[in-house]
Amino acid sequence: MSSPRPRIPEATVARLAVYLRVLAALADAGRSNVSSGELASAAGVNPAGLRKDLTHLGPCGVRGVGYEVVTLRDRIARVLGVERSRPCVLVGIGNLGTALADYAGFGSRGFRFVGLFDAAPGRVGQEIGGQPVRPMEDLDEVVAATAATLGVIATPADVAQSVCDRLTTAGVRSILNFAPVALSAPAGVDVRQVDLSVELQVLAFLGQQRGAAAAEVTA
Amino acid sequence: MSSPRPRIPEATVARLAVYLRVLAALADAGRSNVSSGELASAAGVNPAGLRKDLTHLGPCGVRGVGYEVVTLRDRIARVLGVERSRPCVLVGIGNLGTALADYAGFGSRGFRFVGLFDAAPGRVGQEIGGQPVRPMEDLDEVVAATAATLGVIATPADVAQSVCDRLTTAGVRSILNFAPVALSAPAGVDVRQVDLSVELQVLAFLGQQRGAAAAEVTA
DNA sequence: AACTGTGAAGAGGTTCACAGCA
DNA sequence: TGCTGTGAACCTCTTCACAGTT
């Protein structure tokens, strides 16, 4: 491989995923061209920032005109690796896990769940999105058979670390964790944390701060 | 009010919420003191960064010793405004909405759902977490009666904007949006976006990039 | 001796303004 | 004229190193 390996910043990657979604919708609607201004507004970002993000893919627009929707969509899809669909396992089939397993969005974004796991015997055997929930004992076998390198944890906090350990042992290299605990994993394994109630708390704080600032002006 | 209004950075607020969770657990476990190193490790952050974060609350540790667990917990709780529990409405009671409504974590973090809403007649009347799902028509009334200023959208993408409009009209000032669309709201209304599949996509990309870099070394 | 609080340096990301092309 | 591509300024956040305190 003699690729330049441009190293795309994480913040840009997150936004590319959003642009991809918007472009897919535009393409479905039959649009052929779009400007950075319109795309940025649909994605909720600054137009100049969007253009800078696209720079990481090399020049891909036409000056004075804009971007060709389908071309740009495919280019981003290729860079993000959405073309090949990645096998992914999901542990913890409560309400959140079910929501994730059911979410059609993943399919069109380059992911497929190849295994749904839960420790509760009551849940095992249920079908979700056309797939059975399996017992934790099957984890190693499924990961090995499907070569899944992505795992999602949607269990209660108290078992998340042990689930993480089992996933890494089985061979999973990237983990998305929804349980409200910081996980430790061996070097070479990425863990990404999403904490829903932290999001709400930040939102509430910012709103409170804004309200206080406004009151101060009035005072 | 003659408060100094120190303006706490958003990144710090998010971490304070995490520290608060860890401190609450430590307090429940009967611990009385904790060092920045231990707290940082439990929260998954750098110790120096943690100390800098705490600077925004004013000095609150003892040099050579560490932090008093309960004192620090209460201080962060007061700053984040967790003491008073905030009324919050939730629209879209699918799997994700149900997961959010059921999640006990919110209660202990200063939030209470005072209204669960869904447009589907089939869902209306169901009880979730001891609360009935209501029809969208009741939204204005409930927001007015409870003075809710926080709203959570967990609907499909195609109705999210209209839900957002209804929420802001009803008087909600801060919105957490789980639907994969950028929402536009009037000035004075905060919208915070959480996109679950973007998180997975970023994770997958970083893993792929890491894998590629490793392969390059081997080559 | 241990650990906090913090200035200063550094890295990363965002915004601006404008040059370059169609 | 209109819109992209981009250097440069700006800003925020992170990390380091160490002075200060018990």
Coordinates of N, CA and C in Angstrom, one line a residue, chain B:
Chain B
M1 N -28.4 39.0 42.3 CA -27.3 38.0 42.3 C -26.0 38.7 41.9
S2 N -25.0 38.5 42.8 CA -23.7 39.1 42.5 C -22.7 37.9 42.4
S3 N -23.2 36.8 41.9 CA -22.3 35.6 41.7 C -21.2 36.0 40.7
P4 N -20.1 35.3 40.8 CA -19.0 35.6 39.8 C -19.3 35.1 38.4
R5 N -20.2 34.2 38.3 CA -20.5 33.6 37.0 C -19.2 33.2 36.2
P6 N -18.6 32.2 36.6 CA -17.2 31.8 36.1 C -17.3 31.3 34.6
R7 N -18.5 31.0 34.1 CA -18.6 30.3 32.8 C -17.7 29.1 32.7
I8 N -18.4 28.0 32.9 CA -17.7 26.7 32.8 C -17.7 26.1 31.4
P9 N -16.6 25.7 30.9 CA -16.6 25.2 29.5 C -17.4 23.9 29.4
E10 N -18.0 23.7 28.2 CA -18.9 22.6 28.0 C -18.2 21.3 28.2
A11 N -17.0 21.2 27.8 CA -16.3 19.9 27.9 C -16.1 19.6 29.4
T12 N -15.9 20.6 30.2 CA -15.7 20.4 31.6 C -17.1 20.0 32.3
V13 N -18.2 20.6 31.8 CA -19.5 20.3 32.4 C -19.8 18.8 32.2
A14 N -19.5 18.3 30.9 CA -19.7 16.9 30.6 C -18.9 16.0 31.6
R15 N -17.7 16.4 31.9 CA -16.9 15.5 32.8 C -17.3 15.7 34.2
L16 N -17.7 16.9 34.6 CA -18.2 17.0 36.0 C -19.4 16.0 36.2
A17 N -20.2 15.9 35.2 CA -21.3 14.9 35.4 C -20.8 13.5 35.6
V18 N -19.7 13.2 35.0 CA -19.1 11.9 35.2 C -18.5 11.7 36.6
Y19 N -17.8 12.8 37.0 CA -17.2 12.8 38.3 C -18.3 12.6 39.4
L20 N -19.4 13.3 39.1 CA -20.5 13.2 40.1 C -21.0 11.8 40.3
R21 N -21.1 11.1 39.2 CA -21.5 9.7 39.2 C -20.6 8.8 40.0
V22 N -19.3 9.0 39.7 CA -18.3 8.2 40.4 C -18.3 8.6 41.9
L23 N -18.3 9.8 42.2 CA -18.3 10.3 43.6 C -19.5 9.7 44.4
A24 N -20.7 9.7 43.7 CA -21.9 9.2 44.4 C -21.7 7.7 44.7
A25 N -21.0 7.0 43.8 CA -20.8 5.5 44.0 C -19.8 5.4 45.2
L26 N -18.7 6.2 45.2 CA -17.7 6.1 46.3 C -18.4 6.4 47.6
A27 N -19.2 7.4 47.6 CA -19.9 7.8 48.9 C -20.8 6.7 49.4
D28 N -21.5 6.1 48.4 CA -22.3 4.9 48.8 C -21.5 3.8 49.4
A29 N -20.3 3.7 48.9 CA -19.4 2.6 49.3 C -18.7 3.0 50.6
G30 N -19.0 4.2 51.1 CA -18.5 4.6 52.4 C -17.1 5.2 52.4
R31 N -16.6 5.5 51.2 CA -15.3 6.1 51.1 C -15.4 7.6 51.5
S32 N -14.3 8.1 52.2 CA -14.4 9.5 52.7 C -13.5 10.4 51.9
N33 N -12.3 9.8 51.4 CA -11.4 10.6 50.7 C -11.0 10.0 49.4
V34 N -10.6 10.8 48.4 CA -10.2 10.2 47.1 C -9.2 11.2 46.5
S35 N -8.2 10.7 45.8 CA -7.2 11.5 45.2 C -7.6 11.8 43.7
S36 N -7.0 12.8 43.1 CA -7.3 13.1 41.7 C -6.9 11.9 40.8
G37 N -5.9 11.2 41.2 CA -5.4 10.1 40.4 C -6.5 9.0 40.4
E38 N -7.0 8.7 41.5 CA -7.9 7.6 41.6 C -9.3 8.0 40.9
L39 N -9.7 9.2 41.2 CA -10.9 9.7 40.6 C -10.8 9.7 39.1
A40 N -9.7 10.2 38.6 CA -9.5 10.4 37.2 C -9.5 9.0 36.5
S41 N -8.9 8.0 37.2 CA -8.8 6.7 36.6 C -10.2 6.1 36.5
A42 N -11.0 6.3 37.6 CA -12.4 5.8 37.6 C -13.3 6.5 36.5
A43 N -12.9 7.7 36.2 CA -13.7 8.5 35.3 C -13.2 8.4 33.9
G44 N -12.0 7.8 33.8 CA -11.4 7.6 32.4 C -10.8 8.9 31.9
V45 N -10.2 9.7 32.7 CA -9.6 10.9 32.2 C -8.2 11.1 32.8
N46 N -7.6 12.2 32.4 CA -6.2 12.5 32.8 C -6.3 13.3 34.2
P47 N -5.5 12.9 35.2 CA -5.6 13.5 36.5 C -5.4 15.0 36.5
A48 N -4.5 15.5 35.7 CA -4.2 16.9 35.7 C -5.5 17.7 35.1
G49 N -6.1 17.1 34.1 CA -7.3 17.6 33.6 C -8.4 17.7 34.6
L50 N -8.5 16.6 35.3 CA -9.5 16.6 36.4 C -9.3 17.7 37.4
R51 N -8.1 17.9 37.8 CA -7.9 19.0 38.8 C -8.2 20.3 38.2
K52 N -7.9 20.5 36.9 CA -8.2 21.8 36.2 C -9.7 21.9 36.1
D53 N -10.4 20.9 35.9 CA -11.9 20.9 35.8 C -12.4 21.4 37.2
L54 N -11.9 20.9 38.2 CA -12.4 21.2 39.6 C -12.0 22.7 39.9
T55 N -11.0 23.2 39.3 CA -10.7 24.6 39.5 C -11.9 25.5 39.3
H56 N -12.7 25.1 38.3 CA -13.9 26.0 38.0 C -14.9 26.1 39.2
L57 N -14.7 25.2 40.1 CA -15.6 25.3 41.3 C -15.0 26.0 42.4
G58 N -13.7 26.5 42.2 CA -12.9 27.1 43.2 C -12.2 26.0 43.9
P59 N -11.2 26.3 44.7 CA -10.3 25.3 45.4 C -11.2 24.4 46.2
C60 N -11.1 23.1 46.1 CA -12.0 22.2 46.9 C -11.3 21.0 47.3
G61 N -10.0 20.9 47.3 CA -9.2 19.8 47.8 C -8.3 20.2 48.9
V62 N -7.6 19.2 49.4 CA -6.6 19.5 50.4 C -5.2 19.0 49.9
R63 N -4.3 19.9 49.8 CA -3.0 19.5 49.2 C -2.3 18.4 50.1
G64 N -1.8 17.5 49.4 CA -1.1 16.4 50.1 C -2.1 15.3 50.6
V65 N -3.4 15.6 50.5 CA -4.4 14.6 51.0 C -5.3 14.1 49.8
G66 N -6.0 15.1 49.2 CA -7.0 14.7 48.2 C -8.3 15.4 48.4
Y67 N -9.4 14.8 48.0 CA -10.7 15.4 48.1 C -11.6 14.7 49.0
E68 N -12.4 15.4 49.7 CA -13.4 14.7 50.6 C -14.6 14.4 49.7
V69 N -14.9 13.1 49.7 CA -15.9 12.6 48.7 C -17.2 13.3 48.8
V70 N -17.8 13.3 50.0 CA -19.1 13.8 50.1 C -19.2 15.3 49.8
T71 N -18.2 16.1 50.3 CA -18.2 17.5 50.0 C -18.1 17.8 48.6
L72 N -17.2 17.1 47.9 CA -17.0 17.3 46.5 C -18.2 16.9 45.7
R73 N -18.8 15.8 46.1 CA -20.0 15.4 45.4 C -21.1 16.5 45.5
D74 N -21.3 17.0 46.7 CA -22.4 17.9 46.9 C -22.1 19.2 46.1
R75 N -20.8 19.6 46.1 CA -20.5 20.8 45.4 C -20.7 20.7 43.9
I76 N -20.3 19.6 43.3 CA -20.6 19.4 41.9 C -22.1 19.4 41.6
A77 N -22.8 18.7 42.5 CA -24.3 18.5 42.4 C -24.9 19.9 42.4
R78 N -24.4 20.8 43.3 CA -25.0 22.1 43.3 C -24.7 22.9 42.1
V79 N -23.5 22.8 41.6 CA -23.1 23.6 40.4 C -23.9 23.1 39.2
L80 N -24.1 21.8 39.1 CA -24.8 21.3 37.9 C -26.3 21.4 38.1
G81 N -26.7 21.8 39.2 CA -28.1 22.0 39.4 C -28.9 20.7 39.6
V82 N -28.3 19.7 40.1 CA -28.9 18.4 40.2 C -29.8 18.4 41.5
E83 N -29.6 19.4 42.4 CA -30.4 19.3 43.6 C -31.9 19.4 43.3
R84 N -32.3 20.4 42.6 CA -33.7 20.5 42.3 C -33.9 19.5 41.1
S85 N -34.9 18.7 41.1 CA -35.1 17.8 40.0 C -35.9 18.5 38.9
R86 N -35.4 18.4 37.7 CA -36.0 19.2 36.6 C -37.1 18.4 35.8
P87 N -38.2 19.0 35.6 CA -39.3 18.3 34.8 C -38.9 18.3 33.4
C88 N -39.2 17.2 32.8 CA -38.7 16.8 31.4 C -39.8 16.1 30.7
V89 N -40.0 16.4 29.4 CA -41.0 15.6 28.6 C -40.3 14.8 27.6
L90 N -40.9 13.7 27.2 CA -40.2 12.8 26.3 C -41.2 12.4 25.2
V91 N -40.8 12.7 23.9 CA -41.8 12.4 22.8 C -41.2 11.3 22.0
G92 N -42.0 10.3 21.7 CA -41.6 9.1 20.9 C -41.3 7.9 21.8
I93 N -42.3 7.1 22.0 CA -42.1 6.0 23.0 C -42.0 4.7 22.2
G94 N -41.0 4.6 21.4 CA -40.6 3.4 20.7 C -39.6 2.7 21.7
N95 N -38.8 1.8 21.1 CA -37.8 1.1 22.0 C -36.9 2.1 22.7
L96 N -36.3 3.0 21.9 CA -35.4 4.0 22.5 C -36.1 4.8 23.6
G97 N -37.3 5.4 23.2 CA -38.0 6.2 24.2 C -38.3 5.4 25.4
T98 N -38.7 4.2 25.3 CA -39.0 3.3 26.5 C -37.7 3.1 27.3
A99 N -36.6 2.9 26.6 CA -35.4 2.8 27.4 C -35.1 4.0 28.2
L100 N -35.3 5.2 27.6 CA -35.0 6.4 28.3 C -36.0 6.6 29.5
A101 N -37.3 6.3 29.2 CA -38.3 6.5 30.2 C -38.0 5.6 31.4
D102 N -37.5 4.4 31.1 CA -37.3 3.4 32.2 C -36.0 3.6 32.9
Y103 N -35.1 4.3 32.3 CA -33.8 4.4 32.8 C -33.7 5.1 34.2
A104 N -33.5 4.4 35.2 CA -33.5 4.9 36.6 C -32.4 5.9 36.8
G105 N -31.4 5.9 36.0 CA -30.3 6.8 36.1 C -30.7 8.3 36.1
F106 N -31.7 8.6 35.3 CA -32.1 10.0 35.2 C -32.6 10.5 36.5
G107 N -33.4 9.7 37.2 CA -34.0 10.2 38.5 C -32.9 10.6 39.5
S108 N -31.8 9.8 39.6 CA -30.8 10.2 40.5 C -29.9 11.3 40.0
R109 N -30.1 11.7 38.7 CA -29.2 12.7 38.2 C -30.0 14.0 38.0
G110 N -31.1 14.1 38.7 CA -31.8 15.4 38.7 C -32.8 15.7 37.6
F111 N -33.3 14.6 37.1 CA -34.4 14.7 36.1 C -35.6 13.9 36.5
R112 N -36.8 14.3 36.1 CA -37.9 13.5 36.2 C -38.8 13.7 35.0
F113 N -39.2 12.6 34.4 CA -40.1 12.7 33.2 C -41.5 13.0 33.7
V114 N -42.1 14.1 33.3 CA -43.4 14.5 33.7 C -44.4 14.2 32.6
G115 N -43.9 13.8 31.5 CA -44.9 13.5 30.4 C -44.2 12.6 29.3
L116 N -44.9 11.5 29.0 CA -44.4 10.7 27.9 C -45.5 10.8 26.8
F117 N -45.0 11.1 25.6 CA -46.0 11.3 24.5 C -45.7 10.5 23.3
D118 N -46.7 10.0 22.6 CA -46.5 9.3 21.3 C -47.7 9.6 20.4
A119 N -47.5 9.6 19.2 CA -48.6 9.9 18.2 C -49.4 8.6 17.9
A120 N -48.8 7.4 18.1 CA -49.5 6.2 17.7 C -50.6 5.9 18.8
P121 N -51.8 5.8 18.3 CA -52.9 5.5 19.3 C -52.7 4.2 20.0
G122 N -52.0 3.3 19.4 CA -51.8 2.0 20.0 C -50.9 2.1 21.2
R123 N -50.0 3.1 21.3 CA -49.1 3.2 22.4 C -49.8 4.0 23.5
V124 N -50.6 4.9 23.2 CA -51.2 5.8 24.2 C -52.0 5.0 25.2
G125 N -51.7 5.3 26.4 CA -52.4 4.5 27.5 C -51.5 3.5 28.2
Q126 N -50.5 3.0 27.4 CA -49.5 2.1 28.0 C -48.9 2.7 29.2
E127 N -48.5 1.9 30.2 CA -47.8 2.5 31.3 C -46.3 2.1 31.2
I128 N -45.4 3.1 31.4 CA -44.0 2.9 31.4 C -43.4 3.5 32.6
G129 N -42.7 2.8 33.4 CA -42.1 3.3 34.6 C -43.2 4.0 35.5
G130 N -44.4 3.4 35.5 CA -45.4 4.0 36.4 C -46.1 5.2 35.8
Q131 N -45.9 5.4 34.5 CA -46.5 6.6 33.9 C -47.2 6.3 32.6
P132 N -48.3 6.9 32.4 CA -49.1 6.6 31.2 C -48.5 7.3 30.0
V133 N -48.5 6.7 28.8 CA -48.2 7.4 27.6 C -49.4 8.2 27.1
R134 N -49.2 9.5 26.8 CA -50.3 10.4 26.4 C -50.3 10.7 25.0
P135 N -51.4 11.2 24.5 CA -51.4 11.6 23.1 C -50.8 13.0 22.9
M136 N -50.3 13.2 21.7 CA -49.6 14.5 21.5 C -50.5 15.7 21.8
E137 N -51.8 15.6 21.7 CA -52.7 16.7 22.0 C -52.5 17.3 23.4
D138 N -52.0 16.4 24.3 CA -51.9 16.9 25.7 C -50.6 17.6 26.0
L139 N -49.8 17.7 24.9 CA -48.4 18.3 25.2 C -48.4 19.7 25.8
D140 N -49.1 20.6 25.1 CA -49.1 22.0 25.6 C -49.6 22.0 27.1
E141 N -50.6 21.3 27.4 CA -51.2 21.4 28.7 C -50.2 20.9 29.7
V142 N -49.5 19.7 29.4 CA -48.6 19.2 30.4 C -47.4 20.1 30.6
V143 N -46.9 20.6 29.5 CA -45.7 21.5 29.6 C -46.1 22.7 30.4
A144 N -47.3 23.3 30.2 CA -47.7 24.4 30.9 C -47.9 24.1 32.4
A145 N -48.5 23.0 32.7 CA -48.8 22.6 34.1 C -47.6 22.3 34.9
T146 N -46.5 21.7 34.2 CA -45.4 21.2 34.9 C -44.2 22.2 34.8
A147 N -44.4 23.2 34.0 CA -43.3 24.2 33.7 C -42.0 23.4 33.2
A148 N -42.2 22.4 32.4 CA -41.1 21.7 31.9 C -40.3 22.5 30.9
T149 N -39.0 22.6 31.0 CA -38.2 23.4 30.0 C -37.3 22.5 29.2
L150 N -37.3 21.2 29.6 CA -36.5 20.2 28.8 C -37.3 19.2 28.1
G151 N -36.9 18.9 26.8 CA -37.6 18.0 26.1 C -36.7 17.0 25.4
V152 N -37.1 15.8 25.2 CA -36.3 14.7 24.6 C -37.1 14.2 23.4
I153 N -36.5 14.2 22.2 CA -37.1 13.6 21.0 C -36.5 12.3 20.7
A154 N -37.4 11.3 20.7 CA -36.9 9.9 20.3 C -37.9 9.3 19.3
T155 N -38.2 10.2 18.3 CA -39.2 9.8 17.3 C -38.4 9.4 16.0
P156 N -39.1 8.9 15.0 CA -38.4 8.7 13.7 C -38.0 10.1 13.2
A157 N -37.1 10.0 12.3 CA -36.5 11.3 11.7 C -37.5 12.2 11.0
D158 N -38.5 11.6 10.3 CA -39.3 12.4 9.5 C -40.3 13.2 10.3
V159 N -40.6 12.9 11.5 CA -41.5 13.8 12.3 C -40.7 14.6 13.3
A160 N -39.4 14.5 13.4 CA -38.7 15.1 14.5 C -38.8 16.7 14.4
Q161 N -38.7 17.2 13.2 CA -38.8 18.7 13.1 C -40.2 19.2 13.6
S162 N -41.2 18.5 13.2 CA -42.5 19.0 13.6 C -42.7 18.8 15.2
V163 N -42.1 17.8 15.7 CA -42.2 17.6 17.2 C -41.4 18.7 17.8
C164 N -40.3 19.0 17.3 CA -39.4 20.1 17.8 C -40.2 21.4 17.8
D165 N -40.9 21.7 16.7 CA -41.7 22.9 16.6 C -42.8 22.9 17.7
R166 N -43.4 21.8 17.9 CA -44.5 21.8 18.9 C -43.9 21.9 20.3
L167 N -42.8 21.4 20.6 CA -42.1 21.5 21.9 C -41.8 23.0 22.1
T168 N -41.2 23.6 21.2 CA -40.8 25.0 21.4 C -42.0 25.9 21.6
T169 N -43.0 25.6 20.8 CA -44.3 26.4 20.9 C -44.8 26.2 22.3
A170 N -44.7 25.0 22.8 CA -45.3 24.7 24.1 C -44.5 25.4 25.3
G171 N -43.2 25.8 24.9 CA -42.5 26.5 25.9 C -41.2 25.8 26.4
V172 N -40.9 24.6 25.7 CA -39.6 23.9 26.0 C -38.4 24.7 25.5
R173 N -37.4 24.8 26.3 CA -36.2 25.7 25.9 C -35.0 24.9 25.6
S174 N -34.9 23.7 26.0 CA -33.7 22.8 25.7 C -34.2 21.5 25.2
I175 N -33.6 21.0 24.1 CA -34.1 19.8 23.5 C -32.9 18.9 23.2
L176 N -33.1 17.6 23.6 CA -32.1 16.6 23.3 C -32.7 15.7 22.2
N177 N -32.1 15.7 21.0 CA -32.6 15.0 19.8 C -31.9 13.8 19.5
F178 N -32.6 12.6 19.5 CA -32.0 11.4 19.1 C -32.3 11.0 17.7
A179 N -33.2 11.8 17.0 CA -33.5 11.5 15.6 C -32.4 11.9 14.7
P180 N -32.1 11.2 13.7 CA -30.9 11.5 12.8 C -31.3 12.6 11.8
V181 N -31.6 13.8 12.3 CA -31.8 15.0 11.5 C -31.3 16.2 12.2
A182 N -30.8 17.1 11.5 CA -30.5 18.4 12.2 C -31.7 19.2 12.3
L183 N -32.0 19.7 13.5 CA -33.3 20.4 13.8 C -33.0 21.9 13.8
S184 N -34.0 22.7 13.3 CA -33.8 24.1 13.5 C -34.8 24.6 14.5
A185 N -34.4 25.4 15.4 CA -35.2 25.9 16.4 C -35.0 27.4 16.6
P186 N -36.0 28.1 17.1 CA -35.8 29.6 17.3 C -34.7 29.9 18.2
A187 N -34.2 31.1 18.1 CA -33.1 31.6 19.0 C -33.6 31.5 20.4
G188 N -32.7 31.2 21.3 CA -33.1 31.0 22.7 C -33.5 29.6 23.0
V189 N -33.5 28.7 22.0 CA -33.8 27.3 22.3 C -32.5 26.5 21.9
D190 N -32.0 25.8 22.9 CA -30.8 24.9 22.6 C -31.3 23.6 22.1
V191 N -30.6 23.1 21.0 CA -30.8 21.7 20.6 C -29.5 21.0 20.7
R192 N -29.5 19.8 21.2 CA -28.3 19.0 21.3 C -28.6 17.7 20.6
Q193 N -27.7 17.3 19.7 CA -27.9 16.2 18.9 C -27.1 15.0 19.3
V194 N -27.8 13.8 19.4 CA -27.1 12.6 19.7 C -27.4 11.6 18.6
D195 N -26.4 11.2 17.8 CA -26.7 10.3 16.7 C -25.9 9.0 16.9
L196 N -26.7 7.9 17.3 CA -26.1 6.7 17.7 C -25.3 6.0 16.6
S197 N -25.8 6.1 15.4 CA -25.1 5.4 14.3 C -23.8 6.2 13.9
V198 N -23.8 7.5 14.1 CA -22.6 8.2 13.8 C -21.5 7.8 14.8
E199 N -21.9 7.6 16.0 CA -20.9 7.1 17.0 C -20.3 5.8 16.6
L200 N -21.1 4.9 16.1 CA -20.6 3.6 15.6 C -19.7 3.7 14.4
Q201 N -20.1 4.7 13.5 CA -19.4 4.9 12.3 C -18.0 5.5 12.6
V202 N -17.9 6.4 13.6 CA -16.6 7.0 14.0 C -15.7 5.9 14.5
L203 N -16.3 5.1 15.4 CA -15.6 4.0 16.0 C -15.0 3.0 15.0
A204 N -15.9 2.7 14.0 CA -15.4 1.7 13.0 C -14.3 2.3 12.2
F205 N -14.4 3.6 11.9 CA -13.4 4.3 11.1 C -12.1 4.3 11.8
L206 N -12.1 4.7 13.1 CA -10.9 4.8 13.8 C -10.2 3.4 13.9
G207 N -11.0 2.4 14.1 CA -10.5 1.0 14.1 C -9.8 0.6 12.8
Q208 N -10.5 1.0 11.7 CA -10.0 0.7 10.4 C -8.7 1.4 10.1
Q209 N -8.7 2.7 10.6 CA -7.5 3.5 10.4 C -6.3 2.9 11.2
R210 N -6.6 2.5 12.4 CA -5.6 1.9 13.3 C -5.1 0.7 12.6
G211 N -6.0 -0.2 12.2 CA -5.6 -1.4 11.5 C -4.7 -1.2 10.3
A212 N -5.1 -0.2 9.5 CA -4.3 0.2 8.3 C -2.9 0.6 8.7
A213 N -2.8 1.4 9.7 CA -1.5 2.0 10.2 C -0.6 0.8 10.6
A214 N -1.2 -0.1 11.3 CA -0.5 -1.3 11.8 C 0.0 -2.1 10.7
A215 N -0.8 -2.3 9.7 CA -0.4 -3.1 8.5 C 0.7 -2.4 7.8
E216 N 0.7 -1.1 7.8 CA 1.7 -0.3 7.0 C 3.1 -0.6 7.7
V217 N 3.1 -0.6 9.0 CA 4.4 -0.9 9.7 C 4.9 -2.3 9.4
T218 N 4.0 -3.2 9.3 CA 4.4 -4.6 9.0 C 4.9 -4.7 7.6
A219 N 4.4 -3.9 6.7 CA 4.7 -4.1 5.3 C 6.1 -3.7 5.0

